[in-house]
Amino acid sequence: MSEHPLLEVRGLQKSFDVTKGFFKKEKQYLRAVNDVSFTVQNGEVLGVVGESGCGKSTLGNLIVHLHEPTAGKIVFEGIDMSALSREQLRRQRADIQMIFQDPFSSLNPRKRVFDIIAEPLRTHRDLNKEELQQEVLDLMDLVGLNRSFLNRYPHEFSGGQRQRIGIARAIALRPKLIICDEPVSALDVSIQSQILNLLKKLQKDLQLTYIFIAHGLPAVKHVSDRIAVMYLGKIVEWTTKEELFTNPMHPYTEGLLSAIPIPDPTKRKEQRPLLEGDIPNPVNPPPGCKFHPRCPYKTEICMQVEPEFTDKRAGHFVACHHPLGAEKQAEKKL
Amino acid sequence: MEHALLTVNRLKTYFYTEAGVVPAVDDVSFSIQKGEIVAIVGESGSGKSVTSLSVMGLIEEPGKIVGGEILFAGKDLVGMSMKKMRELRGNQLAMIFQEPLTSLNPVFSIGNQLAESIRLHQKKNKREARKIGIEMLKKVGIARPDKVYDQHPHALSGGMRQRVMIAMALSCNPQLLIADEPTTALDVTIQAQILRLMKDLIEESGTSILFITHDLGVVAEMADQVIVMYGGQVVEQADVYTLFKEPKHPYTKGLIDSTPKIDEWKEELVSIPGTVPGPFEFPEGCKFADRCPFVMDKCKAERPTVTKVGKGHEVRCWLHGEKVVDLNERASFT
Ligand SMILES: Nc1ncnc2c1ncn2[C@@H]1O[C@H](COP(=O)(O)OP(=O)(O)OP(=O)(O)O)[C@@H](O)[C@H]1O
Ligand SMILES: Nc1ncnc2c1ncn2[C@@H]1O[C@H](COP(=O)(O)OP(=O)(O)OP(=O)(O)O)[C@@H](O)[C@H]1O
Ligand code: SF4
Ligand SMILES: [Mg+2]
Ligand SMILES: [Mg+2]
């Protein structure tokens, strides 16, 4: 076993220049990912949740080198990625794959299923015709696609089946890390759980590592070991999923949990407190804690000082001046 | 018994496409009482939107209502003149959509559009309309309504736009509001706000709502009555408590079981096998037969008729004949 985690992200930042007009002297930047740090161990699934625009996809894109970071570093298997040569990067690209939200636009409509799944194998591995065919068929079995679909085109498939094609392509090279960016959001409810079950089974059987991105907690709950909650470009809470669901410490996480509609009419939330307000404009984020305008627990300090992201209890990281249940947990320690 | 506000009776809306006839709404019956929230739930393509557009008189070529009646306050809307329909839409009937941007004009300010709708229905001058408009924006929970009144739609967040749409829809004091997935595009914390707002507003006004969604969690939070659609047909309808407690259609049962529950920890999620068939791929007999764990020979041969299984509880399934079967006691989806 190696010493270092599979992935280590330190102080990662990505700013987009969103200055409008030519003559504006003052540049405006949007910090889509703002000083994010975390680690992912081999064979682990990290769920990343947060509402629209909080920077989840930008984070995923940074890790697969679709974006250059503005600051900070990404260390993969102990090696700083910014120090890699082109050839090394090319090889590493085979180790990190991506599954996208929209199975409709992420597959080339002019290619047959066989060619779509075979593409990464052709680029990165030296297989003869028979081996290639066999490998593709094995992959189709693995993701539950009927072998007879081999020569069909993507448009002939339903969303769920297309997502299976995307998954087969992503696991073809047995990558060390797969970024799943909202892989089930576009699917019908009855199909979502099929795909979630498939992703979890593959992860177990092939000992894959995922970063699993989703809007809401319900979607990441099943597959994740650990969950990171993002708000306005920052990770505000990071812990095991059991801990997050039973002991949320960040007020935003609490708000996210209480906003989830419960599929049981006898448990209506008529009386439950709801988070108020909207997500602020990311170009002009509020000072202090970025969540303070919506936070029911805010005090003076929250409006002025940005809380640090620290370990509040045995690997439960929170960025909040008044983490929930902190007293309760202090009592437990005594 | 008092007359229902809306009674849809054996409605059939078909689309005559080049590829063939799509029975998008295929023998659908239900009714809505005054002040009631009725939810239609079902997966993509099940006919939810076409049902609501039929009620609104907004079906366009190549679609056509080919059978049934839509009784609204005693009058049949099927075959009503365009002019009368338009009058009705501006007054007693209102609709909001998933993406408010499609129904807001980007060129005009919020106030401009709101005032137009107010002046159309109430004889007010410009200044009075502005006052009422700002009042309404305040009522739908918009902070600084006088500022928002003069803004353009693109300057608002998705949640704010949906609030504006609700204000506009309610500005004519409709008897029936049709809401087609009004929160699907919103973040979960904003969705919770909008759902609560809608409930509060109609409690005051006594407006009935036909609420379309694919999320059973939202159904459980909002609805009095539930209509479950599959393949253009109502497969089950009941009051919300009965539906969740004793679902009688295997599809309803599958949907309920596969909806993620935040307080449930499972190795594997329950899922409905197969995929939703395309418009021309439904089986001959029961449309759900090829995905149903209870399927019998009769199901494959003959389309099920509607069976009454309890007070106000109807189901389209051959399982329930002289004896009503308890699906909760049967091993079903895994
Ligand atoms: N190329 C870009 N140029 C300018 N701004 C960008 C760019 N890409 C993303 N952003 C902005 O960065 C922020 C984070 O975007 P990102 O797509 O990472 O969010 P997300 O969490 O994935 O959201 P969603 O849930 O909607 O997918 C947003 O405010 C977005 O508008
Ligand atoms: N203009 C049209 N021309 C041809 N077919 C149509 C048209 N509009 C709808 N349909 C068909 O009618 C069926 C029902 O569509 P509808 O839009 O009512 O589904 P829905 O339940 O609202 O789905 P979603 O959840 O995706 O909104 C679908 O098979 C669709 O393809
Ligand atoms: S009628 Fe038969 S096939 Fe259809 S849902 Fe009921 S049991 Fe299943
Ligand atoms: Mg994204
Ligand atoms: Mg629809």
CSV table of C-alpha atoms in Angstrom, one decimal, chain B residues 25-295:
chain,number,residue,atom,x,y,z
B,25,VAL,CA,-53.5,11.2,-23.4
B,26,ASP,CA,-55.5,8.0,-23.7
B,27,ASP,CA,-58.8,7.9,-21.9
B,28,VAL,CA,-58.0,10.0,-18.9
B,29,SER,CA,-60.6,10.9,-16.2
B,30,PHE,CA,-60.3,12.9,-13.0
B,31,SER,CA,-61.8,15.8,-11.2
B,32,ILE,CA,-60.7,18.7,-9.1
B,33,GLN,CA,-62.8,20.2,-6.2
B,34,LYS,CA,-62.7,23.8,-5.2
B,35,GLY,CA,-59.7,24.7,-3.1
B,36,GLU,CA,-58.1,21.3,-3.7
B,37,ILE,CA,-54.5,20.5,-4.8
B,38,VAL,CA,-54.5,17.6,-7.3
B,39,ALA,CA,-51.1,16.3,-8.3
B,40,ILE,CA,-50.3,14.4,-11.6
B,41,VAL,CA,-47.2,12.4,-11.2
B,42,GLY,CA,-45.5,10.2,-13.8
B,43,GLU,CA,-42.3,9.8,-15.8
B,44,SER,CA,-41.1,11.6,-18.9
B,45,GLY,CA,-43.6,11.2,-21.7
B,46,SER,CA,-46.4,9.9,-19.6
B,47,GLY,CA,-48.8,12.6,-20.8
B,48,LYS,CA,-48.8,15.1,-17.9
B,49,SER,CA,-48.1,18.2,-19.9
B,50,VAL,CA,-50.4,17.2,-22.7
B,51,THR,CA,-53.2,16.7,-20.2
B,52,SER,CA,-52.8,20.1,-18.7
B,53,LEU,CA,-52.4,21.8,-22.2
B,54,SER,CA,-55.6,20.1,-23.2
B,55,VAL,CA,-57.4,21.7,-20.2
B,56,MET,CA,-55.9,25.1,-21.1
B,57,GLY,CA,-57.0,24.7,-24.8
B,58,LEU,CA,-53.4,25.0,-25.9
B,59,ILE,CA,-53.1,21.8,-28.0
B,60,GLU,CA,-51.6,22.6,-31.4
B,61,GLU,CA,-51.1,20.8,-34.6
B,62,PRO,CA,-50.4,17.9,-35.1
B,63,GLY,CA,-52.2,17.3,-31.8
B,64,LYS,CA,-55.9,17.1,-31.4
B,65,ILE,CA,-58.5,16.3,-28.7
B,66,VAL,CA,-60.2,13.4,-30.3
B,67,GLY,CA,-62.6,12.3,-27.5
B,68,GLY,CA,-64.0,13.1,-24.1
B,69,GLU,CA,-65.0,16.2,-22.3
B,70,ILE,CA,-63.5,18.8,-20.0
B,71,LEU,CA,-66.1,20.3,-17.8
B,72,PHE,CA,-65.0,23.5,-16.1
B,73,ALA,CA,-67.6,25.2,-13.9
B,74,GLY,CA,-70.2,23.3,-15.7
B,75,LYS,CA,-69.2,24.1,-19.3
B,76,ASP,CA,-67.4,21.8,-21.7
B,77,LEU,CA,-64.1,23.3,-22.9
B,78,VAL,CA,-63.7,20.9,-25.7
B,79,GLY,CA,-64.9,22.6,-28.8
B,80,MET,CA,-65.2,26.0,-27.1
B,81,SER,CA,-64.4,28.9,-29.4
B,82,MET,CA,-60.8,30.3,-29.4
B,83,LYS,CA,-62.1,33.6,-28.2
B,84,LYS,CA,-64.0,32.2,-25.3
B,85,MET,CA,-61.1,30.0,-24.4
B,86,ARG,CA,-58.8,33.0,-24.4
B,87,GLU,CA,-61.1,34.9,-22.1
B,88,LEU,CA,-61.2,32.0,-19.7
B,89,ARG,CA,-57.4,31.7,-19.7
B,90,GLY,CA,-57.0,35.3,-18.7
B,91,ASN,CA,-59.5,35.0,-15.9
B,92,GLN,CA,-60.5,31.7,-14.4
B,93,LEU,CA,-57.7,29.6,-15.7
B,94,ALA,CA,-54.0,30.3,-15.2
B,95,MET,CA,-50.8,28.3,-15.8
B,96,ILE,CA,-47.2,28.4,-14.8
B,97,PHE,CA,-44.4,26.4,-16.4
B,98,GLN,CA,-41.1,24.8,-15.4
B,99,GLU,CA,-39.0,27.5,-17.0
B,100,PRO,CA,-40.5,30.9,-16.4
B,101,LEU,CA,-38.1,32.5,-18.9
B,102,THR,CA,-40.1,31.0,-21.7
B,103,SER,CA,-43.2,32.8,-20.6
B,104,LEU,CA,-41.6,36.1,-19.6
B,105,ASN,CA,-40.7,38.6,-22.3
B,106,PRO,CA,-37.0,39.4,-22.0
B,107,VAL,CA,-37.5,42.8,-23.6
B,108,PHE,CA,-39.9,44.3,-21.0
B,109,SER,CA,-39.5,44.9,-17.3
B,110,ILE,CA,-41.2,42.7,-14.7
B,111,GLY,CA,-43.5,45.6,-13.8
B,112,ASN,CA,-44.4,46.2,-17.4
B,113,GLN,CA,-45.6,42.7,-17.8
B,114,LEU,CA,-47.3,42.5,-14.4
B,115,ALA,CA,-49.1,45.8,-14.9
B,116,GLU,CA,-50.3,44.6,-18.3
B,117,SER,CA,-51.8,41.5,-16.8
B,118,ILE,CA,-53.4,43.5,-14.0
B,119,ARG,CA,-54.9,46.1,-16.3
B,120,LEU,CA,-56.3,43.4,-18.5
B,121,HIS,CA,-58.3,42.0,-15.7
B,122,GLN,CA,-59.0,45.0,-13.5
B,123,LYS,CA,-59.9,48.5,-14.7
B,124,LYS,CA,-56.9,50.3,-13.3
B,125,ASN,CA,-54.7,53.1,-14.5
B,126,LYS,CA,-51.0,52.8,-14.8
B,127,ARG,CA,-50.2,54.3,-11.3
B,128,GLU,CA,-52.7,52.1,-9.6
B,129,ALA,CA,-51.5,49.0,-11.5
B,130,ARG,CA,-48.0,49.7,-10.3
B,131,LYS,CA,-49.1,49.9,-6.7
B,132,ILE,CA,-51.0,46.6,-7.0
B,133,GLY,CA,-48.1,45.0,-8.9
B,134,ILE,CA,-45.5,46.0,-6.2
B,135,GLU,CA,-48.0,44.7,-3.5
B,136,MET,CA,-48.2,41.4,-5.3
B,137,LEU,CA,-44.4,41.0,-5.6
B,138,LYS,CA,-44.2,41.6,-1.9
B,139,LYS,CA,-46.9,39.0,-1.4
B,140,VAL,CA,-44.9,36.3,-3.2
B,141,GLY,CA,-41.9,37.0,-1.0
B,142,ILE,CA,-39.8,39.2,-3.2
B,143,ALA,CA,-37.5,41.5,-1.1
B,144,ARG,CA,-37.3,45.1,-2.4
B,145,PRO,CA,-40.3,44.7,-4.7
B,146,ASP,CA,-40.2,48.3,-5.9
B,147,LYS,CA,-36.7,47.7,-7.3
B,148,VAL,CA,-37.5,44.3,-8.8
B,149,TYR,CA,-40.6,45.9,-10.4
B,150,ASP,CA,-38.4,47.8,-12.8
B,151,GLN,CA,-35.9,45.0,-13.5
B,152,HIS,CA,-35.8,42.8,-16.5
B,153,PRO,CA,-36.4,39.0,-16.3
B,154,HIS,CA,-32.8,38.0,-17.0
B,155,ALA,CA,-31.6,40.0,-14.0
B,156,LEU,CA,-33.5,37.7,-11.6
B,157,SER,CA,-32.6,34.3,-10.3
B,158,GLY,CA,-34.7,31.2,-11.3
B,159,GLY,CA,-36.5,31.3,-8.0
B,160,MET,CA,-37.3,35.0,-8.2
B,161,ARG,CA,-38.6,34.5,-11.8
B,162,GLN,CA,-40.9,31.7,-10.6
B,163,ARG,CA,-42.2,34.0,-7.8
B,164,VAL,CA,-42.9,36.6,-10.5
B,165,MET,CA,-44.8,34.0,-12.6
B,166,ILE,CA,-46.9,33.0,-9.6
B,167,ALA,CA,-47.7,36.7,-8.9
B,168,MET,CA,-48.8,37.1,-12.5
B,169,ALA,CA,-50.8,33.9,-12.6
B,170,LEU,CA,-52.6,34.9,-9.4
B,171,SER,CA,-53.1,38.5,-10.4
B,172,CYS,CA,-56.3,37.5,-12.2
B,173,ASN,CA,-57.7,35.6,-9.2
B,174,PRO,CA,-58.1,32.3,-11.1
B,175,GLN,CA,-60.3,29.5,-9.9
B,176,LEU,CA,-57.8,26.9,-11.3
B,177,LEU,CA,-54.0,27.3,-11.5
B,178,ILE,CA,-52.2,24.7,-13.5
B,179,ALA,CA,-48.5,24.4,-12.4
B,180,ASP,CA,-46.4,22.3,-14.8
B,181,GLU,CA,-43.3,21.3,-12.8
B,182,PRO,CA,-42.9,24.8,-11.4
B,183,THR,CA,-40.0,23.8,-9.1
B,184,THR,CA,-38.2,21.2,-11.2
B,185,ALA,CA,-35.5,23.6,-12.4
B,186,LEU,CA,-34.9,25.1,-9.0
B,187,ASP,CA,-32.5,24.3,-6.2
B,188,VAL,CA,-33.9,22.3,-3.4
B,189,THR,CA,-33.9,25.1,-0.8
B,190,ILE,CA,-35.6,27.4,-3.3
B,191,GLN,CA,-38.1,24.7,-4.2
B,192,ALA,CA,-39.1,24.4,-0.6
B,193,GLN,CA,-39.7,28.1,-0.4
B,194,ILE,CA,-41.9,28.1,-3.5
B,195,LEU,CA,-43.9,25.1,-2.5
B,196,ARG,CA,-44.7,26.7,0.9
B,197,LEU,CA,-45.5,30.0,-0.9
B,198,MET,CA,-48.0,28.3,-3.2
B,199,LYS,CA,-49.7,26.6,-0.3
B,200,ASP,CA,-50.0,29.8,1.7
B,201,LEU,CA,-51.4,31.8,-1.2
B,202,ILE,CA,-54.1,29.3,-2.2
B,203,GLU,CA,-55.1,28.8,1.4
B,204,GLU,CA,-56.0,32.5,1.3
B,205,SER,CA,-57.6,32.6,-2.1
B,206,GLY,CA,-59.3,29.2,-2.4
B,207,THR,CA,-57.7,28.6,-5.8
B,208,SER,CA,-57.5,25.0,-6.9
B,209,ILE,CA,-54.2,23.7,-8.2
B,210,LEU,CA,-53.4,21.0,-10.8
B,211,PHE,CA,-49.8,20.4,-9.8
B,212,ILE,CA,-47.6,18.4,-12.2
B,213,THR,CA,-44.4,16.8,-11.0
B,214,HIS,CA,-42.3,13.7,-11.4
B,215,ASP,CA,-41.2,13.8,-7.8
B,216,LEU,CA,-43.2,11.8,-5.3
B,217,GLY,CA,-41.6,13.8,-2.4
B,218,VAL,CA,-43.2,16.9,-3.8
B,219,VAL,CA,-46.5,15.1,-4.2
B,220,ALA,CA,-46.4,14.0,-0.6
B,221,GLU,CA,-45.7,17.6,0.5
B,222,MET,CA,-48.4,19.3,-1.6
B,223,ALA,CA,-51.3,17.2,-2.8
B,224,ASP,CA,-54.7,16.3,-1.5
B,225,GLN,CA,-55.4,14.0,-4.4
B,226,VAL,CA,-52.9,12.2,-6.6
B,227,ILE,CA,-53.2,11.0,-10.2
B,228,VAL,CA,-50.5,8.6,-11.4
B,229,MET,CA,-49.9,8.5,-15.1
B,230,TYR,CA,-48.1,5.9,-17.3
B,231,GLY,CA,-48.1,5.9,-21.1
B,232,GLY,CA,-50.9,8.4,-21.4
B,233,GLN,CA,-53.2,6.7,-19.0
B,234,VAL,CA,-54.2,7.2,-15.4
B,235,VAL,CA,-53.1,4.0,-13.8
B,236,GLU,CA,-54.1,4.9,-10.2
B,237,GLN,CA,-55.8,7.7,-8.4
B,238,ALA,CA,-56.5,8.2,-4.7
B,239,ASP,CA,-56.2,10.7,-1.9
B,240,VAL,CA,-52.6,11.3,-1.0
B,241,TYR,CA,-52.6,9.3,2.3
B,242,THR,CA,-54.2,6.3,0.8
B,243,LEU,CA,-51.9,6.3,-2.2
B,244,PHE,CA,-48.7,6.3,-0.2
B,245,LYS,CA,-50.1,3.8,2.4
B,246,GLU,CA,-51.8,1.4,0.1
B,247,PRO,CA,-50.7,1.7,-3.5
B,248,LYS,CA,-52.6,-0.7,-5.6
B,249,HIS,CA,-50.9,-0.3,-9.0
B,250,PRO,CA,-47.5,-2.0,-9.3
B,251,TYR,CA,-46.1,1.0,-11.0
B,252,THR,CA,-47.1,3.3,-8.1
B,253,LYS,CA,-45.6,0.8,-5.7
B,254,GLY,CA,-42.4,0.8,-7.8
B,255,LEU,CA,-42.2,4.6,-7.9
B,256,ILE,CA,-42.7,4.9,-4.1
B,257,ASP,CA,-40.2,2.2,-3.3
B,258,SER,CA,-37.6,3.6,-5.7
B,259,THR,CA,-37.9,7.2,-4.4
B,260,PRO,CA,-34.8,7.8,-2.2
B,261,LYS,CA,-35.6,8.2,1.5
B,262,ILE,CA,-33.3,10.2,3.5
B,263,ASP,CA,-33.6,8.1,6.7
B,264,GLU,CA,-33.3,4.7,5.1
B,265,TRP,CA,-29.9,2.9,4.6
B,266,LYS,CA,-29.8,0.1,2.1
B,267,GLU,CA,-27.2,-1.9,0.3
B,268,GLU,CA,-29.1,-1.7,-2.9
B,269,LEU,CA,-31.8,0.7,-4.0
B,270,VAL,CA,-35.1,-0.6,-5.2
B,271,SER,CA,-35.6,0.0,-8.9
B,272,ILE,CA,-38.2,-0.6,-11.6
B,273,PRO,CA,-36.7,-2.9,-14.2
B,274,GLY,CA,-36.5,-2.0,-17.9
B,275,THR,CA,-37.0,1.5,-19.4
B,276,VAL,CA,-40.0,3.7,-20.1
B,277,PRO,CA,-41.0,2.6,-23.7
B,278,GLY,CA,-41.1,5.1,-26.5
B,279,PRO,CA,-44.5,6.3,-27.8
B,280,PHE,CA,-44.8,3.4,-30.2
B,281,GLU,CA,-43.2,0.7,-28.1
B,282,PHE,CA,-45.9,0.1,-25.4
B,283,PRO,CA,-47.1,-3.5,-25.1
B,284,GLU,CA,-50.5,-4.4,-26.4
B,285,GLY,CA,-52.2,-5.3,-23.2
B,286,CYS,CA,-51.3,-3.5,-20.0
B,287,LYS,CA,-48.8,-0.7,-20.9
B,288,PHE,CA,-46.8,-1.6,-17.8
B,289,ALA,CA,-46.8,-5.4,-18.5
B,290,ASP,CA,-43.1,-5.7,-19.6
B,291,ARG,CA,-41.8,-4.0,-16.4
B,292,CYS,CA,-44.3,-5.5,-13.9
B,293,PRO,CA,-43.2,-8.1,-11.4
B,294,PHE,CA,-46.8,-9.3,-11.0
B,295,VAL,CA,-47.5,-9.8,-14.7
